[in-house]
Amino acid sequence: MKRKESKYELIFKTPREVLQPFFIELAIFGGYDELLYIYDKQKKDVEMYLSSANRIKLARVGLKLFYDGKRIEKLLQKEYLLSQKFNIFLATINLTKVKATNKIWIKNILKDYYHHFVEYSNIYRFTESFYSPLVDQTIKTFISENIQNKNLVNYFCSLLLNSSEKEKVTKKRKEILFSLKADNKFIQLCDSVRKIGKAKLAMRTKLDNYWDFLEKFLEKIAKLLMISSAQIKSLFYSELLVILTSPKISIDRNTLDKANRRNEFFVAQKVSSKYIYYTGLNARNIANSVRPEIKENIAKINGDIASEGYAKGRVIILPVGISKEGKEKLKQKMTRMEYGDIVVAENIGPEMITVCHKATAMVADEGGINSHAAIISRELEIPSIVNTKIATKVLCDGDLVEIDANKGIIKILKKYVR
């Protein structure tokens, strides 16, 4: 019997050790509340899905935002002020003070952290790919309607969205806008994409630092409770506040059992404006209904064009380097990268920039016109294909591939045989 097609689309994958239930709840508070989250201890990644209805809704929100230059400016100004406040707050914290005798201080730090993080995350979320599909479509449609040679659409789009301030890039951008007879509305749309793109790399680095602090803070609290790092990261914020409010810092058996169940299999889903959390069989049934099937013997992968061009080379899979473990794996992998390799990753992050200049092309499972892969590849002027969904599952280190970023196609020319 053929499996029923899911109404959900896989949007993100993040290493499991980075996004455990505590962090999933924080992401929900931080504005990522339209996603469906699947945490499975048996898989290396946490999967995040978006329903068809929410994809359409958020894409419309994104288009309206990117047309509004003043709102974009206010958003970026607010991001700067919030990050300054957040950095000052974190600079005052001495983690050696995390002791049983300082439980009120610990609770206040946790509450203040949540306040700062939620505010900041609610700014950063607008840089995500699910806000940009209609922006991408609108820009390419405008270009297509105003040029005769349709083969130049992706080339023009790559140049117009390139956030580089190099003289040759800005000069070419002006020439293209003039040739298109671009109106102010179109110019503003492209300008907003470049501004958000330029800011995103720095914002992501800040967000990673905030995440790192919380991980260290929770691990300190875990030692006080005499539970594992995985267990404390499977508690909820409200549960931890209750523990820190009680006369003695300790965790009861019922709360610990709940955390252990979440650490095995956990699904978070929005139902009628409320977030519902599932564990056990209910969680597995939801996951099975949402997860897509991956076909075998795939010779060609399709994705969205982030930066046009053509390349051929060997694949190197780079892991996401957010957690301590992930950073170490990424560091080891980057030392093995050679000039001419094609970088393939779930998502390209700022932590990979130091080796991206070696790449002849980039491919990502995730992303859109404002993803890190798109931003970096346009500045480096190399081809890039994003939103492939399956590239890291189908491709392996050493595979010989052909990247046609004029059509959004990755062809597997030869599989690497060990």
PDB file of C-alpha atoms in Angstrom, residues 140-377:
ATOM      1  CA  LYS A 140      12.733  36.169 -10.432  1.00  0.00           C
ATOM      2  CA  THR A 141       9.324  36.830 -11.989  1.00  0.00           C
ATOM      3  CA  PHE A 142      10.084  40.556 -12.297  1.00  0.00           C
ATOM      4  CA  ILE A 143      13.453  39.835 -13.940  1.00  0.00           C
ATOM      5  CA  SER A 144      11.925  37.265 -16.313  1.00  0.00           C
ATOM      6  CA  GLU A 145       9.204  39.688 -17.406  1.00  0.00           C
ATOM      7  CA  ASN A 146      11.722  42.408 -18.192  1.00  0.00           C
ATOM      8  CA  ILE A 147      14.445  40.589 -20.141  1.00  0.00           C
ATOM      9  CA  GLN A 148      14.416  38.757 -23.457  1.00  0.00           C
ATOM     10  CA  ASN A 149      17.093  36.171 -22.648  1.00  0.00           C
ATOM     11  CA  LYS A 150      15.433  34.029 -19.961  1.00  0.00           C
ATOM     12  CA  ASN A 151      18.715  32.167 -19.379  1.00  0.00           C
ATOM     13  CA  LEU A 152      19.980  35.264 -17.561  1.00  0.00           C
ATOM     14  CA  VAL A 153      17.296  35.246 -14.846  1.00  0.00           C
ATOM     15  CA  ASN A 154      19.349  33.359 -12.246  1.00  0.00           C
ATOM     16  CA  TYR A 155      22.526  35.263 -13.129  1.00  0.00           C
ATOM     17  CA  PHE A 156      20.767  38.601 -12.658  1.00  0.00           C
ATOM     18  CA  CYS A 157      19.143  37.404  -9.440  1.00  0.00           C
ATOM     19  CA  SER A 158      22.502  36.279  -7.986  1.00  0.00           C
ATOM     20  CA  LEU A 159      24.072  39.663  -8.689  1.00  0.00           C
ATOM     21  CA  LEU A 160      21.138  41.710  -7.412  1.00  0.00           C
ATOM     22  CA  LEU A 161      21.110  39.812  -4.113  1.00  0.00           C
ATOM     23  CA  ASN A 162      24.896  39.710  -3.651  1.00  0.00           C
ATOM     24  CA  SER A 163      25.529  41.728  -0.464  1.00  0.00           C
ATOM     25  CA  SER A 164      29.175  42.399  -1.385  1.00  0.00           C
ATOM     26  CA  GLU A 165      30.147  46.078  -1.582  1.00  0.00           C
ATOM     27  CA  LYS A 166      32.962  45.461  -4.068  1.00  0.00           C
ATOM     28  CA  GLU A 167      32.984  48.122  -6.773  1.00  0.00           C
ATOM     29  CA  LYS A 168      32.525  45.655  -9.644  1.00  0.00           C
ATOM     30  CA  VAL A 169      29.494  44.095  -7.888  1.00  0.00           C
ATOM     31  CA  THR A 170      27.761  47.398  -7.055  1.00  0.00           C
ATOM     32  CA  LYS A 171      28.445  48.708 -10.573  1.00  0.00           C
ATOM     33  CA  LYS A 172      26.984  45.590 -12.193  1.00  0.00           C
ATOM     34  CA  ARG A 173      23.987  45.743  -9.852  1.00  0.00           C
ATOM     35  CA  LYS A 174      23.202  49.312 -10.946  1.00  0.00           C
ATOM     36  CA  GLU A 175      23.534  48.322 -14.612  1.00  0.00           C
ATOM     37  CA  ILE A 176      21.101  45.423 -14.161  1.00  0.00           C
ATOM     38  CA  LEU A 177      18.539  47.555 -12.298  1.00  0.00           C
ATOM     39  CA  PHE A 178      18.762  50.167 -15.067  1.00  0.00           C
ATOM     40  CA  SER A 179      18.354  47.549 -17.826  1.00  0.00           C
ATOM     41  CA  LEU A 180      15.301  46.104 -16.041  1.00  0.00           C
ATOM     42  CA  LYS A 181      13.758  49.571 -15.620  1.00  0.00           C
ATOM     43  CA  ALA A 182      13.302  48.542 -11.994  1.00  0.00           C
ATOM     44  CA  ASP A 183      10.786  50.489  -9.928  1.00  0.00           C
ATOM     45  CA  ASN A 184      11.357  51.560  -6.315  1.00  0.00           C
ATOM     46  CA  LYS A 185       9.315  48.643  -4.999  1.00  0.00           C
ATOM     47  CA  PHE A 186      11.546  46.085  -6.711  1.00  0.00           C
ATOM     48  CA  ILE A 187      14.729  47.926  -5.712  1.00  0.00           C
ATOM     49  CA  GLN A 188      13.548  47.948  -2.085  1.00  0.00           C
ATOM     50  CA  LEU A 189      12.834  44.215  -2.159  1.00  0.00           C
ATOM     51  CA  CYS A 190      16.357  43.407  -3.370  1.00  0.00           C
ATOM     52  CA  ASP A 191      17.858  45.885  -0.909  1.00  0.00           C
ATOM     53  CA  SER A 192      16.038  44.230   2.017  1.00  0.00           C
ATOM     54  CA  VAL A 193      17.339  40.784   1.037  1.00  0.00           C
ATOM     55  CA  ARG A 194      20.918  42.095   0.939  1.00  0.00           C
ATOM     56  CA  LYS A 195      20.608  43.907   4.279  1.00  0.00           C
ATOM     57  CA  ILE A 196      19.125  40.919   6.088  1.00  0.00           C
ATOM     58  CA  GLY A 197      21.651  38.623   4.425  1.00  0.00           C
ATOM     59  CA  LYS A 198      24.586  40.756   5.519  1.00  0.00           C
ATOM     60  CA  ALA A 199      23.297  40.923   9.106  1.00  0.00           C
ATOM     61  CA  LYS A 200      22.424  37.235   9.330  1.00  0.00           C
ATOM     62  CA  LEU A 201      25.972  35.861   9.566  1.00  0.00           C
ATOM     63  CA  ALA A 202      26.790  38.021  12.603  1.00  0.00           C
ATOM     64  CA  MET A 203      23.386  37.320  14.158  1.00  0.00           C
ATOM     65  CA  ARG A 204      23.846  33.562  13.850  1.00  0.00           C
ATOM     66  CA  THR A 205      27.252  33.782  15.572  1.00  0.00           C
ATOM     67  CA  LYS A 206      25.666  35.707  18.459  1.00  0.00           C
ATOM     68  CA  LEU A 207      22.847  33.184  18.696  1.00  0.00           C
ATOM     69  CA  ASP A 208      25.347  30.308  18.862  1.00  0.00           C
ATOM     70  CA  ASN A 209      27.148  32.060  21.734  1.00  0.00           C
ATOM     71  CA  TYR A 210      23.875  32.531  23.632  1.00  0.00           C
ATOM     72  CA  TRP A 211      23.079  28.849  23.065  1.00  0.00           C
ATOM     73  CA  ASP A 212      26.540  27.842  24.321  1.00  0.00           C
ATOM     74  CA  PHE A 213      26.044  29.775  27.552  1.00  0.00           C
ATOM     75  CA  LEU A 214      22.711  28.095  28.257  1.00  0.00           C
ATOM     76  CA  GLU A 215      24.214  24.662  27.658  1.00  0.00           C
ATOM     77  CA  LYS A 216      27.007  25.338  30.186  1.00  0.00           C
ATOM     78  CA  PHE A 217      24.527  26.849  32.668  1.00  0.00           C
ATOM     79  CA  LEU A 218      22.227  23.823  32.494  1.00  0.00           C
ATOM     80  CA  GLU A 219      25.121  21.396  32.902  1.00  0.00           C
ATOM     81  CA  LYS A 220      26.145  23.204  36.100  1.00  0.00           C
ATOM     82  CA  ILE A 221      22.581  22.889  37.436  1.00  0.00           C
ATOM     83  CA  ALA A 222      22.509  19.193  36.433  1.00  0.00           C
ATOM     84  CA  LYS A 223      25.478  18.533  38.729  1.00  0.00           C
ATOM     85  CA  LEU A 224      23.571  20.103  41.642  1.00  0.00           C
ATOM     86  CA  LEU A 225      20.586  17.851  40.906  1.00  0.00           C
ATOM     87  CA  MET A 226      22.854  14.826  40.357  1.00  0.00           C
ATOM     88  CA  ILE A 227      21.269  14.092  36.981  1.00  0.00           C
ATOM     89  CA  SER A 228      22.807  13.781  33.518  1.00  0.00           C
ATOM     90  CA  SER A 229      23.195  16.525  30.933  1.00  0.00           C
ATOM     91  CA  ALA A 230      20.628  14.742  28.725  1.00  0.00           C
ATOM     92  CA  GLN A 231      18.112  14.595  31.582  1.00  0.00           C
ATOM     93  CA  ILE A 232      18.252  18.286  32.464  1.00  0.00           C
ATOM     94  CA  LYS A 233      17.966  19.169  28.764  1.00  0.00           C
ATOM     95  CA  SER A 234      14.787  17.086  28.654  1.00  0.00           C
ATOM     96  CA  LEU A 235      13.076  19.076  31.406  1.00  0.00           C
ATOM     97  CA  PHE A 236      10.756  21.968  30.636  1.00  0.00           C
ATOM     98  CA  TYR A 237      11.416  25.547  31.709  1.00  0.00           C
ATOM     99  CA  SER A 238       8.429  25.518  34.100  1.00  0.00           C
ATOM    100  CA  GLU A 239       9.631  22.275  35.701  1.00  0.00           C
ATOM    101  CA  LEU A 240      13.086  23.702  36.305  1.00  0.00           C
ATOM    102  CA  LEU A 241      11.606  26.836  37.884  1.00  0.00           C
ATOM    103  CA  VAL A 242       9.573  24.659  40.275  1.00  0.00           C
ATOM    104  CA  ILE A 243      12.733  22.746  41.228  1.00  0.00           C
ATOM    105  CA  LEU A 244      14.585  26.014  41.879  1.00  0.00           C
ATOM    106  CA  THR A 245      11.674  27.367  43.947  1.00  0.00           C
ATOM    107  CA  SER A 246      11.418  24.334  46.243  1.00  0.00           C
ATOM    108  CA  PRO A 247      13.067  24.450  49.721  1.00  0.00           C
ATOM    109  CA  LYS A 248      15.733  21.982  48.609  1.00  0.00           C
ATOM    110  CA  ILE A 249      17.214  21.685  45.122  1.00  0.00           C
ATOM    111  CA  SER A 250      16.127  18.202  44.094  1.00  0.00           C
ATOM    112  CA  ILE A 251      14.064  16.522  41.392  1.00  0.00           C
ATOM    113  CA  ASP A 252      11.156  14.190  42.140  1.00  0.00           C
ATOM    114  CA  ARG A 253      10.789  10.767  40.504  1.00  0.00           C
ATOM    115  CA  ASN A 254       7.695  11.729  38.461  1.00  0.00           C
ATOM    116  CA  THR A 255       9.405  14.746  36.864  1.00  0.00           C
ATOM    117  CA  LEU A 256      12.537  12.721  36.141  1.00  0.00           C
ATOM    118  CA  ASP A 257      10.467   9.952  34.512  1.00  0.00           C
ATOM    119  CA  LYS A 258       8.837  12.532  32.220  1.00  0.00           C
ATOM    120  CA  ALA A 259      12.256  13.892  31.266  1.00  0.00           C
ATOM    121  CA  ASN A 260      13.533  10.374  30.524  1.00  0.00           C
ATOM    122  CA  ARG A 261      10.540   9.659  28.250  1.00  0.00           C
ATOM    123  CA  ARG A 262      11.092  12.915  26.359  1.00  0.00           C
ATOM    124  CA  ASN A 263      14.759  12.050  25.947  1.00  0.00           C
ATOM    125  CA  GLU A 264      13.763   8.826  24.139  1.00  0.00           C
ATOM    126  CA  PHE A 265      11.191  10.201  21.705  1.00  0.00           C
ATOM    127  CA  PHE A 266       9.499  13.590  21.745  1.00  0.00           C
ATOM    128  CA  VAL A 267       7.177  15.490  19.401  1.00  0.00           C
ATOM    129  CA  ALA A 268       5.993  19.081  19.820  1.00  0.00           C
ATOM    130  CA  GLN A 269       3.078  20.253  17.690  1.00  0.00           C
ATOM    131  CA  LYS A 270       0.762  23.250  17.624  1.00  0.00           C
ATOM    132  CA  VAL A 271      -2.918  22.288  17.854  1.00  0.00           C
ATOM    133  CA  SER A 272      -5.639  24.977  17.953  1.00  0.00           C
ATOM    134  CA  SER A 273      -3.235  27.744  19.069  1.00  0.00           C
ATOM    135  CA  LYS A 274      -1.788  25.562  21.851  1.00  0.00           C
ATOM    136  CA  TYR A 275       1.430  23.581  21.859  1.00  0.00           C
ATOM    137  CA  ILE A 276       0.944  19.896  22.652  1.00  0.00           C
ATOM    138  CA  TYR A 277       3.877  17.674  23.642  1.00  0.00           C
ATOM    139  CA  TYR A 278       3.876  13.942  22.910  1.00  0.00           C
ATOM    140  CA  THR A 279       6.045  11.022  24.010  1.00  0.00           C
ATOM    141  CA  GLY A 280       5.894   7.255  23.493  1.00  0.00           C
ATOM    142  CA  LEU A 281       3.597   5.666  20.904  1.00  0.00           C
ATOM    143  CA  ASN A 282       1.658   8.883  20.189  1.00  0.00           C
ATOM    144  CA  ALA A 283       4.893  10.667  19.297  1.00  0.00           C
ATOM    145  CA  ARG A 284       6.039   7.822  17.037  1.00  0.00           C
ATOM    146  CA  ASN A 285       2.695   7.702  15.199  1.00  0.00           C
ATOM    147  CA  ILE A 286       2.871  11.441  14.470  1.00  0.00           C
ATOM    148  CA  ALA A 287       6.480  11.144  13.300  1.00  0.00           C
ATOM    149  CA  ASN A 288       5.627   8.245  10.961  1.00  0.00           C
ATOM    150  CA  SER A 289       2.776  10.235   9.406  1.00  0.00           C
ATOM    151  CA  VAL A 290       5.040  13.226   8.752  1.00  0.00           C
ATOM    152  CA  ARG A 291       8.403  11.808   7.704  1.00  0.00           C
ATOM    153  CA  PRO A 292       8.948  11.544   3.932  1.00  0.00           C
ATOM    154  CA  GLU A 293      10.168   8.392   2.218  1.00  0.00           C
ATOM    155  CA  ILE A 294      13.623   8.536   0.644  1.00  0.00           C
ATOM    156  CA  LYS A 295      13.974   6.594  -2.591  1.00  0.00           C
ATOM    157  CA  GLU A 296      16.980   4.388  -3.243  1.00  0.00           C
ATOM    158  CA  ASN A 297      19.503   4.581  -6.102  1.00  0.00           C
ATOM    159  CA  ILE A 298      19.029   8.306  -6.668  1.00  0.00           C
ATOM    160  CA  ALA A 299      21.170   9.651  -9.521  1.00  0.00           C
ATOM    161  CA  LYS A 300      19.914  13.228  -9.518  1.00  0.00           C
ATOM    162  CA  ILE A 301      18.972  15.677  -6.739  1.00  0.00           C
ATOM    163  CA  ASN A 302      16.896  18.807  -7.244  1.00  0.00           C
ATOM    164  CA  GLY A 303      16.973  21.995  -5.201  1.00  0.00           C
ATOM    165  CA  ASP A 304      16.568  25.761  -5.319  1.00  0.00           C
ATOM    166  CA  ILE A 305      19.137  27.994  -6.987  1.00  0.00           C
ATOM    167  CA  ALA A 306      20.918  30.238  -4.486  1.00  0.00           C
ATOM    168  CA  SER A 307      23.812  31.347  -6.707  1.00  0.00           C
ATOM    169  CA  GLU A 308      23.996  30.465 -10.388  1.00  0.00           C
ATOM    170  CA  GLY A 309      26.832  28.679 -12.146  1.00  0.00           C
ATOM    171  CA  TYR A 310      28.278  25.268 -13.001  1.00  0.00           C
ATOM    172  CA  ALA A 311      30.854  23.116 -11.201  1.00  0.00           C
ATOM    173  CA  LYS A 312      32.169  19.583 -10.998  1.00  0.00           C
ATOM    174  CA  GLY A 313      34.078  18.088  -8.100  1.00  0.00           C
ATOM    175  CA  ARG A 314      34.343  15.737  -5.153  1.00  0.00           C
ATOM    176  CA  VAL A 315      31.897  15.935  -2.270  1.00  0.00           C
ATOM    177  CA  ILE A 316      32.913  16.718   1.288  1.00  0.00           C
ATOM    178  CA  ILE A 317      30.138  16.528   3.877  1.00  0.00           C
ATOM    179  CA  LEU A 318      30.558  19.130   6.623  1.00  0.00           C
ATOM    180  CA  PRO A 319      28.709  18.556   9.916  1.00  0.00           C
ATOM    181  CA  VAL A 320      26.857  21.366  11.682  1.00  0.00           C
ATOM    182  CA  GLY A 321      29.211  22.812  14.313  1.00  0.00           C
ATOM    183  CA  ILE A 322      27.033  24.253  17.066  1.00  0.00           C
ATOM    184  CA  SER A 323      27.504  21.835  19.978  1.00  0.00           C
ATOM    185  CA  LYS A 324      30.919  21.055  21.527  1.00  0.00           C
ATOM    186  CA  GLU A 325      30.898  17.645  19.845  1.00  0.00           C
ATOM    187  CA  GLY A 326      29.781  19.161  16.533  1.00  0.00           C
ATOM    188  CA  LYS A 327      32.496  21.832  16.613  1.00  0.00           C
ATOM    189  CA  GLU A 328      35.188  19.203  17.120  1.00  0.00           C
ATOM    190  CA  LYS A 329      33.854  17.033  14.266  1.00  0.00           C
ATOM    191  CA  LEU A 330      33.638  20.072  11.986  1.00  0.00           C
ATOM    192  CA  LYS A 331      37.183  21.167  12.861  1.00  0.00           C
ATOM    193  CA  GLN A 332      38.549  17.717  11.985  1.00  0.00           C
ATOM    194  CA  LYS A 333      36.584  17.591   8.725  1.00  0.00           C
ATOM    195  CA  MET A 334      37.638  21.081   7.628  1.00  0.00           C
ATOM    196  CA  THR A 335      41.329  20.153   7.920  1.00  0.00           C
ATOM    197  CA  ARG A 336      40.696  17.431   5.305  1.00  0.00           C
ATOM    198  CA  MET A 337      39.029  19.765   2.823  1.00  0.00           C
ATOM    199  CA  GLU A 338      40.895  20.413  -0.432  1.00  0.00           C
ATOM    200  CA  TYR A 339      40.631  23.179  -3.016  1.00  0.00           C
ATOM    201  CA  GLY A 340      37.971  22.313  -5.580  1.00  0.00           C
ATOM    202  CA  ASP A 341      35.825  20.248  -3.207  1.00  0.00           C
ATOM    203  CA  ILE A 342      32.062  20.686  -3.235  1.00  0.00           C
ATOM    204  CA  VAL A 343      30.764  21.468   0.242  1.00  0.00           C
ATOM    205  CA  VAL A 344      27.592  19.578   1.160  1.00  0.00           C
ATOM    206  CA  ALA A 345      25.900  20.216   4.510  1.00  0.00           C
ATOM    207  CA  GLU A 346      22.534  20.191   6.209  1.00  0.00           C
ATOM    208  CA  ASN A 347      23.001  23.936   6.440  1.00  0.00           C
ATOM    209  CA  ILE A 348      26.028  26.139   5.867  1.00  0.00           C
ATOM    210  CA  GLY A 349      26.836  28.175   8.971  1.00  0.00           C
ATOM    211  CA  PRO A 350      29.282  30.999   9.752  1.00  0.00           C
ATOM    212  CA  GLU A 351      31.480  28.428  11.517  1.00  0.00           C
ATOM    213  CA  MET A 352      32.322  27.031   8.040  1.00  0.00           C
ATOM    214  CA  ILE A 353      33.331  30.329   6.421  1.00  0.00           C
ATOM    215  CA  THR A 354      37.062  29.805   6.988  1.00  0.00           C
ATOM    216  CA  VAL A 355      37.152  26.953   4.438  1.00  0.00           C
ATOM    217  CA  CYS A 356      34.390  28.036   2.057  1.00  0.00           C
ATOM    218  CA  HIS A 357      36.904  29.857  -0.142  1.00  0.00           C
ATOM    219  CA  LYS A 358      38.308  26.410  -1.044  1.00  0.00           C
ATOM    220  CA  ALA A 359      34.941  25.227  -2.347  1.00  0.00           C
ATOM    221  CA  THR A 360      34.042  25.161  -6.010  1.00  0.00           C
ATOM    222  CA  ALA A 361      30.322  24.941  -5.125  1.00  0.00           C
ATOM    223  CA  MET A 362      27.949  24.562  -2.173  1.00  0.00           C
ATOM    224  CA  VAL A 363      24.935  22.330  -1.607  1.00  0.00           C
ATOM    225  CA  ALA A 364      22.602  22.380   1.406  1.00  0.00           C
ATOM    226  CA  ASP A 365      19.637  20.313   2.547  1.00  0.00           C
ATOM    227  CA  GLU A 366      17.982  23.484   3.827  1.00  0.00           C
ATOM    228  CA  GLY A 367      17.806  27.152   2.992  1.00  0.00           C
ATOM    229  CA  GLY A 368      16.446  29.798   0.682  1.00  0.00           C
ATOM    230  CA  ILE A 369      17.622  33.069  -0.850  1.00  0.00           C
ATOM    231  CA  ASN A 370      18.647  34.376   2.567  1.00  0.00           C
ATOM    232  CA  SER A 371      20.326  31.235   3.900  1.00  0.00           C
ATOM    233  CA  HIS A 372      23.998  31.252   4.868  1.00  0.00           C
ATOM    234  CA  ALA A 373      24.814  29.105   1.819  1.00  0.00           C
ATOM    235  CA  ALA A 374      23.164  31.652  -0.472  1.00  0.00           C
ATOM    236  CA  ILE A 375      24.802  34.663   1.185  1.00  0.00           C
ATOM    237  CA  ILE A 376      28.308  33.176   1.251  1.00  0.00           C
ATOM    238  CA  SER A 377      28.209  31.623  -2.243  1.00  0.00           C
TER     239      SER A 377
END
